[in-house]
Amino acid sequence: MEKRILTARFGKIDPLSIDDYIKNGGYEALEAAVKMESDTIIDEIETAKLRGRGGAAFPTFIKLKALVGEKEKTRYIVCNADEGEPGNFKDRHLMENDPHQMIEGMIISAYTTKAKKGYIYIRGEYDHSIAVVREALAQAREKGYLGKNILGAGFDFDIEIRSGAGAYVCGEEFALIESIEGKSGRSRPKPPFPTTAGVFMKPTMLNNVETFANIPHILEMGGKAYAKIGTESSKGTKLISLSGNIANRGVFEVPFGVSVKDAIAKLGRGVADGRKLKMVQLSGASGPILPPEKIDVPIDFDHDIGAGAIIVMDERTDVVDILLRHAEFFEHESCGKCTPCREGNLHLVRLLRKVQAGSATADDLRVMENLADVMINVSLCGLGQSAPIPLATALDGFGDQIRDRLAQTETKENA
Amino acid sequence: MSVLQNILKQNPKSEDYLIETLLSLQDAKDEPCISEEEIADIAEYYGISPTRVSSVASFYTLLSLRPRGKHVVQVCRDVPCYLNGSENILEAVKEALGCDIGETTADGLFTLEETSCLGNCDGSPSVRIGKKTYENLDSQKVKEIISGYREAK
Ligand SMILES: Cc1cc2nc3c(=O)[nH]c(=O)nc-3n(C[C@H](O)[C@H](O)[C@H](O)COP(=O)(O)O)c2cc1C
Ligand code: SF4
Ligand code: FES
């Protein structure tokens, strides 16, 4: 069931040794790339149908093309290693076990787009990832994969690490860009997109760790061969993060198309301690909450896999508790720039506390549904737009359990 | 040269290094927090307003304008950790420290905080103390870890 491409070297190489990486095929894709035309590289990535692994599933070749087409020649390559969505930890595993493939992907992207500078934005809590990537960058520089006149091919590129400081919203592309600029992380209205006006208002290609890590593999096997892996909509493999009440927690790499159900049963070895499954949440705190009968769906971009989190919850779990915890997360993490998200999350927390206390009415529930609607439709960035998704989907799958928690007095009041 | 002056010299003199500077400064101090005078000095160095510095420092949860204990204990509160018993961990930590969330122990050694997901859900429940993340905890283990810090001072 597993297909190990990005994780193939995990445990086999010393992540702190670039020589290990090179002995195992590392930097061969870059060697090949610098002999290729920029357009050919973009074609391969288009043929591979590579889509972003950070959650939005945007086709990567379009960003490369956009950068190449910009008049402005100062361009940036940014790697998003902020990974703050509860339930996701695969980028940490990628950086700590095999950091160079992400770096190699960034260098190839820089060669393709003539960008001279890159940033890796790593969340501040990932001290070990930061240390490993810092050492990997130093070794790459020493070997001439970074710096001036890389591989004698006449292009310069270097990468700097920027540390996050504990703000989930900084995973959102514009908030991340603001943070790199040394500001509070708040989103900006789009367009213009980062490919036109990103870091310091210059054209910027911003991608997830796993997305960059795929690029060397695509050049090695060729876009066509890569596109044979996976499903119609989703090509290649996906790293999934299994967590919660599951026997075998961890990161696994599967070809797109494997079902969520099978991944839980076979890779995760089922619900922990032989308990019964109550619900599964895909993608993380902002993803749908599904009842057991709805988890026989493929892991792909048509089924809300997001960045690949699968959170398993057993029979002891209370759906209202979970919704409240998520709502508190979003209330805390909202950057406060736009009203629907700032106020909406506050109200959702307040109302869910009422539901939990058994004092909410059917009217409160209707208010929550309306709020969710408004937040999804008019919030400025993905945080506010997706915060109510767990609530909206739980009302579908577990609506009765939520309504059972409403105040018993309600019928009298309404009468 | 002062600690702050040394840190400022580590990076180019450009205001996009503000967050890096604030993080490094906190790491270098006995108590991880940023003072009024430091804010003024940093603002002057980069040629920006003190309000800009303090608003950044208050936006990010790893940065603090309030004095904190030497060891900041952050208990993860998000769902994967919650499913694996983080509430018991929080209770155990409160008991071991004798203080509540947001408070600092009388000896100034610890501050207790809750944190959003640490990206360590495969080792949940997880707790971060200073710059180190501890995983697969139970009440007993976390109390022992805290005792370890207390003895080491
Ligand atoms: C609130 C919020 C948090 C996000 N966090 C992350 C993150 O931690 N890592 C990530 O790669 N993308 C994250 N994203 C998605 C990014 O905005 C962006 O789409 C992505 O980094 C683009 O890279 P990709 O095309 O390779 O996926 C987040 C989006 C939102 C709205
Ligand atoms: S949706 Fe939320 S996080 Fe995004 S800009 Fe609005 S307030 Fe900020
Ligand atoms: S929820 Fe605690 S580490 Fe992710």
Short mmCIF file of N, CA and C in Angstrom, two decimals, chain B residues 33-109:
data_model
loop_
_atom_site.label_atom_id
_atom_site.label_comp_id
_atom_site.label_asym_id
_atom_site.label_seq_id
_atom_site.Cartn_x
_atom_site.Cartn_y
_atom_site.Cartn_z
N CYS B 33 11.68 37.16 27.71
CA CYS B 33 10.72 38.23 27.45
C CYS B 33 11.48 39.46 26.97
N ILE B 34 10.75 40.39 26.38
CA ILE B 34 11.38 41.56 25.80
C ILE B 34 10.94 42.80 26.58
N SER B 35 11.91 43.60 27.01
CA SER B 35 11.59 44.73 27.88
C SER B 35 11.36 46.02 27.08
N GLU B 36 10.79 47.01 27.77
CA GLU B 36 10.54 48.33 27.17
C GLU B 36 11.82 48.94 26.59
N GLU B 37 12.89 48.87 27.38
CA GLU B 37 14.15 49.49 26.92
C GLU B 37 14.67 48.78 25.67
N GLU B 38 14.54 47.45 25.68
CA GLU B 38 15.01 46.71 24.50
C GLU B 38 14.20 47.09 23.27
N ILE B 39 12.89 47.26 23.46
CA ILE B 39 12.05 47.68 22.34
C ILE B 39 12.53 49.03 21.80
N ALA B 40 12.80 49.95 22.70
CA ALA B 40 13.26 51.27 22.28
C ALA B 40 14.59 51.18 21.52
N ASP B 41 15.50 50.37 22.06
CA ASP B 41 16.82 50.23 21.40
C ASP B 41 16.70 49.59 20.02
N ILE B 42 15.86 48.57 19.93
CA ILE B 42 15.69 47.87 18.65
C ILE B 42 15.07 48.82 17.63
N ALA B 43 14.05 49.57 18.07
CA ALA B 43 13.37 50.51 17.17
C ALA B 43 14.37 51.54 16.65
N GLU B 44 15.21 52.03 17.54
CA GLU B 44 16.17 53.04 17.14
C GLU B 44 17.16 52.46 16.12
N TYR B 45 17.62 51.24 16.40
CA TYR B 45 18.60 50.59 15.52
C TYR B 45 18.07 50.44 14.10
N TYR B 46 16.82 49.96 13.99
CA TYR B 46 16.26 49.75 12.65
C TYR B 46 15.62 51.01 12.06
N GLY B 47 15.53 52.06 12.87
CA GLY B 47 14.90 53.28 12.39
C GLY B 47 13.40 53.13 12.19
N ILE B 48 12.76 52.40 13.09
CA ILE B 48 11.30 52.22 13.01
C ILE B 48 10.69 52.63 14.35
N SER B 49 9.37 52.69 14.39
CA SER B 49 8.74 53.17 15.62
C SER B 49 8.69 52.05 16.67
N PRO B 50 8.79 52.43 17.95
CA PRO B 50 8.67 51.43 19.02
C PRO B 50 7.34 50.69 18.96
N THR B 51 6.28 51.36 18.49
CA THR B 51 4.97 50.70 18.39
C THR B 51 5.04 49.55 17.40
N ARG B 52 5.77 49.76 16.30
CA ARG B 52 5.89 48.70 15.31
C ARG B 52 6.58 47.47 15.94
N VAL B 53 7.60 47.72 16.74
CA VAL B 53 8.32 46.61 17.39
C VAL B 53 7.41 45.91 18.39
N SER B 54 6.72 46.69 19.22
CA SER B 54 5.91 46.03 20.25
C SER B 54 4.69 45.35 19.65
N SER B 55 4.17 45.88 18.53
CA SER B 55 3.00 45.20 17.96
C SER B 55 3.42 43.86 17.35
N VAL B 56 4.60 43.79 16.78
CA VAL B 56 5.10 42.50 16.29
C VAL B 56 5.33 41.55 17.46
N ALA B 57 5.96 42.06 18.50
CA ALA B 57 6.25 41.20 19.65
C ALA B 57 4.97 40.66 20.29
N SER B 58 3.90 41.45 20.24
CA SER B 58 2.67 40.94 20.87
C SER B 58 1.85 40.08 19.91
N PHE B 59 2.12 40.15 18.62
CA PHE B 59 1.38 39.32 17.66
C PHE B 59 1.77 37.85 17.76
N TYR B 60 3.04 37.58 17.96
CA TYR B 60 3.54 36.20 17.91
C TYR B 60 3.59 35.56 19.30
N THR B 61 3.04 34.34 19.40
CA THR B 61 2.93 33.76 20.74
C THR B 61 4.27 33.29 21.32
N LEU B 62 5.27 33.07 20.46
CA LEU B 62 6.57 32.68 21.04
C LEU B 62 7.30 33.88 21.65
N LEU B 63 6.81 35.08 21.33
CA LEU B 63 7.43 36.28 21.89
C LEU B 63 6.58 36.80 23.04
N SER B 64 7.22 37.40 24.02
CA SER B 64 6.46 37.91 25.15
C SER B 64 6.96 39.26 25.62
N LEU B 65 6.01 40.14 25.90
CA LEU B 65 6.35 41.43 26.49
C LEU B 65 6.20 41.37 28.01
N ARG B 66 5.51 40.32 28.45
CA ARG B 66 5.32 40.14 29.89
C ARG B 66 6.48 39.30 30.43
N PRO B 67 6.96 39.62 31.61
CA PRO B 67 8.02 38.79 32.19
C PRO B 67 7.53 37.35 32.35
N ARG B 68 8.39 36.42 32.05
CA ARG B 68 8.04 35.01 32.21
C ARG B 68 9.14 34.31 32.99
N GLY B 69 8.82 33.13 33.49
CA GLY B 69 9.82 32.36 34.22
C GLY B 69 10.93 31.89 33.31
N LYS B 70 11.97 31.33 33.93
CA LYS B 70 13.13 30.86 33.18
C LYS B 70 12.72 29.77 32.19
N HIS B 71 11.86 28.85 32.65
CA HIS B 71 11.39 27.79 31.76
C HIS B 71 9.92 27.99 31.44
N VAL B 72 9.60 28.16 30.17
CA VAL B 72 8.20 28.29 29.79
C VAL B 72 7.69 26.89 29.44
N VAL B 73 6.67 26.47 30.18
CA VAL B 73 6.11 25.14 29.97
C VAL B 73 4.84 25.30 29.15
N GLN B 74 4.84 24.75 27.94
CA GLN B 74 3.68 24.90 27.05
C GLN B 74 3.02 23.55 26.84
N VAL B 75 1.79 23.43 27.32
CA VAL B 75 1.06 22.18 27.15
C VAL B 75 0.18 22.29 25.91
N CYS B 76 0.33 21.33 25.00
CA CYS B 76 -0.45 21.38 23.76
C CYS B 76 -1.91 21.08 24.04
N ARG B 77 -2.78 21.90 23.44
CA ARG B 77 -4.22 21.77 23.74
C ARG B 77 -5.04 21.33 22.54
N ASP B 78 -4.41 21.07 21.40
CA ASP B 78 -5.23 20.78 20.24
C ASP B 78 -5.68 19.31 20.16
N VAL B 79 -6.56 19.05 19.18
CA VAL B 79 -7.33 17.81 19.21
C VAL B 79 -6.51 16.51 19.26
N PRO B 80 -5.49 16.33 18.40
CA PRO B 80 -4.76 15.06 18.50
C PRO B 80 -4.17 14.82 19.89
N CYS B 81 -3.66 15.85 20.55
CA CYS B 81 -3.16 15.68 21.91
C CYS B 81 -4.31 15.46 22.89
N TYR B 82 -5.38 16.19 22.69
CA TYR B 82 -6.57 16.05 23.56
C TYR B 82 -7.07 14.60 23.52
N LEU B 83 -7.10 14.01 22.32
CA LEU B 83 -7.57 12.63 22.17
C LEU B 83 -6.67 11.64 22.92
N ASN B 84 -5.45 12.07 23.18
CA ASN B 84 -4.52 11.20 23.88
C ASN B 84 -4.25 11.66 25.31
N GLY B 85 -5.19 12.39 25.86
CA GLY B 85 -5.15 12.67 27.29
C GLY B 85 -4.43 13.93 27.73
N SER B 86 -4.40 14.96 26.87
CA SER B 86 -3.67 16.17 27.26
C SER B 86 -4.29 16.88 28.47
N GLU B 87 -5.57 16.65 28.71
CA GLU B 87 -6.19 17.31 29.87
C GLU B 87 -5.56 16.82 31.18
N ASN B 88 -5.26 15.52 31.22
CA ASN B 88 -4.58 14.98 32.41
C ASN B 88 -3.18 15.55 32.55
N ILE B 89 -2.54 15.75 31.41
CA ILE B 89 -1.19 16.31 31.44
C ILE B 89 -1.24 17.73 32.01
N LEU B 90 -2.21 18.50 31.55
CA LEU B 90 -2.34 19.87 32.03
C LEU B 90 -2.56 19.89 33.55
N GLU B 91 -3.44 19.00 34.01
CA GLU B 91 -3.70 18.92 35.46
C GLU B 91 -2.42 18.57 36.22
N ALA B 92 -1.69 17.58 35.69
CA ALA B 92 -0.45 17.16 36.36
C ALA B 92 0.57 18.29 36.40
N VAL B 93 0.65 19.05 35.32
CA VAL B 93 1.61 20.15 35.28
C VAL B 93 1.20 21.25 36.27
N LYS B 94 -0.09 21.55 36.28
CA LYS B 94 -0.58 22.56 37.23
C LYS B 94 -0.22 22.16 38.66
N GLU B 95 -0.42 20.87 38.95
CA GLU B 95 -0.15 20.37 40.30
C GLU B 95 1.35 20.46 40.60
N ALA B 96 2.15 20.02 39.64
CA ALA B 96 3.61 20.01 39.86
C ALA B 96 4.14 21.43 40.04
N LEU B 97 3.57 22.38 39.31
CA LEU B 97 4.07 23.75 39.39
C LEU B 97 3.38 24.55 40.48
N GLY B 98 2.18 24.13 40.82
CA GLY B 98 1.40 24.90 41.79
C GLY B 98 0.96 26.24 41.22
N CYS B 99 0.76 26.30 39.92
CA CYS B 99 0.23 27.55 39.35
C CYS B 99 -0.70 27.24 38.19
N ASP B 100 -1.43 28.25 37.77
CA ASP B 100 -2.43 28.08 36.72
C ASP B 100 -1.88 28.57 35.38
N ILE B 101 -2.69 28.38 34.33
CA ILE B 101 -2.28 28.83 32.99
C ILE B 101 -2.05 30.33 33.00
N GLY B 102 -0.94 30.76 32.44
CA GLY B 102 -0.63 32.19 32.37
C GLY B 102 0.14 32.69 33.58
N GLU B 103 0.31 31.83 34.58
CA GLU B 103 0.99 32.28 35.80
C GLU B 103 2.45 31.80 35.86
N THR B 104 3.21 32.49 36.69
CA THR B 104 4.61 32.13 36.91
C THR B 104 4.76 31.66 38.35
N THR B 105 5.58 30.64 38.54
CA THR B 105 5.77 30.13 39.90
C THR B 105 6.47 31.18 40.75
N ALA B 106 6.25 31.10 42.07
CA ALA B 106 6.77 32.12 42.98
C ALA B 106 8.29 32.24 42.89
N ASP B 107 8.97 31.12 42.64
CA ASP B 107 10.44 31.17 42.55
C ASP B 107 10.92 31.70 41.19
N GLY B 108 9.96 32.04 40.32
CA GLY B 108 10.33 32.61 39.03
C GLY B 108 10.94 31.61 38.06
N LEU B 109 10.81 30.31 38.39
CA LEU B 109 11.46 29.29 37.57
C LEU B 109 10.61 28.88 36.36
#
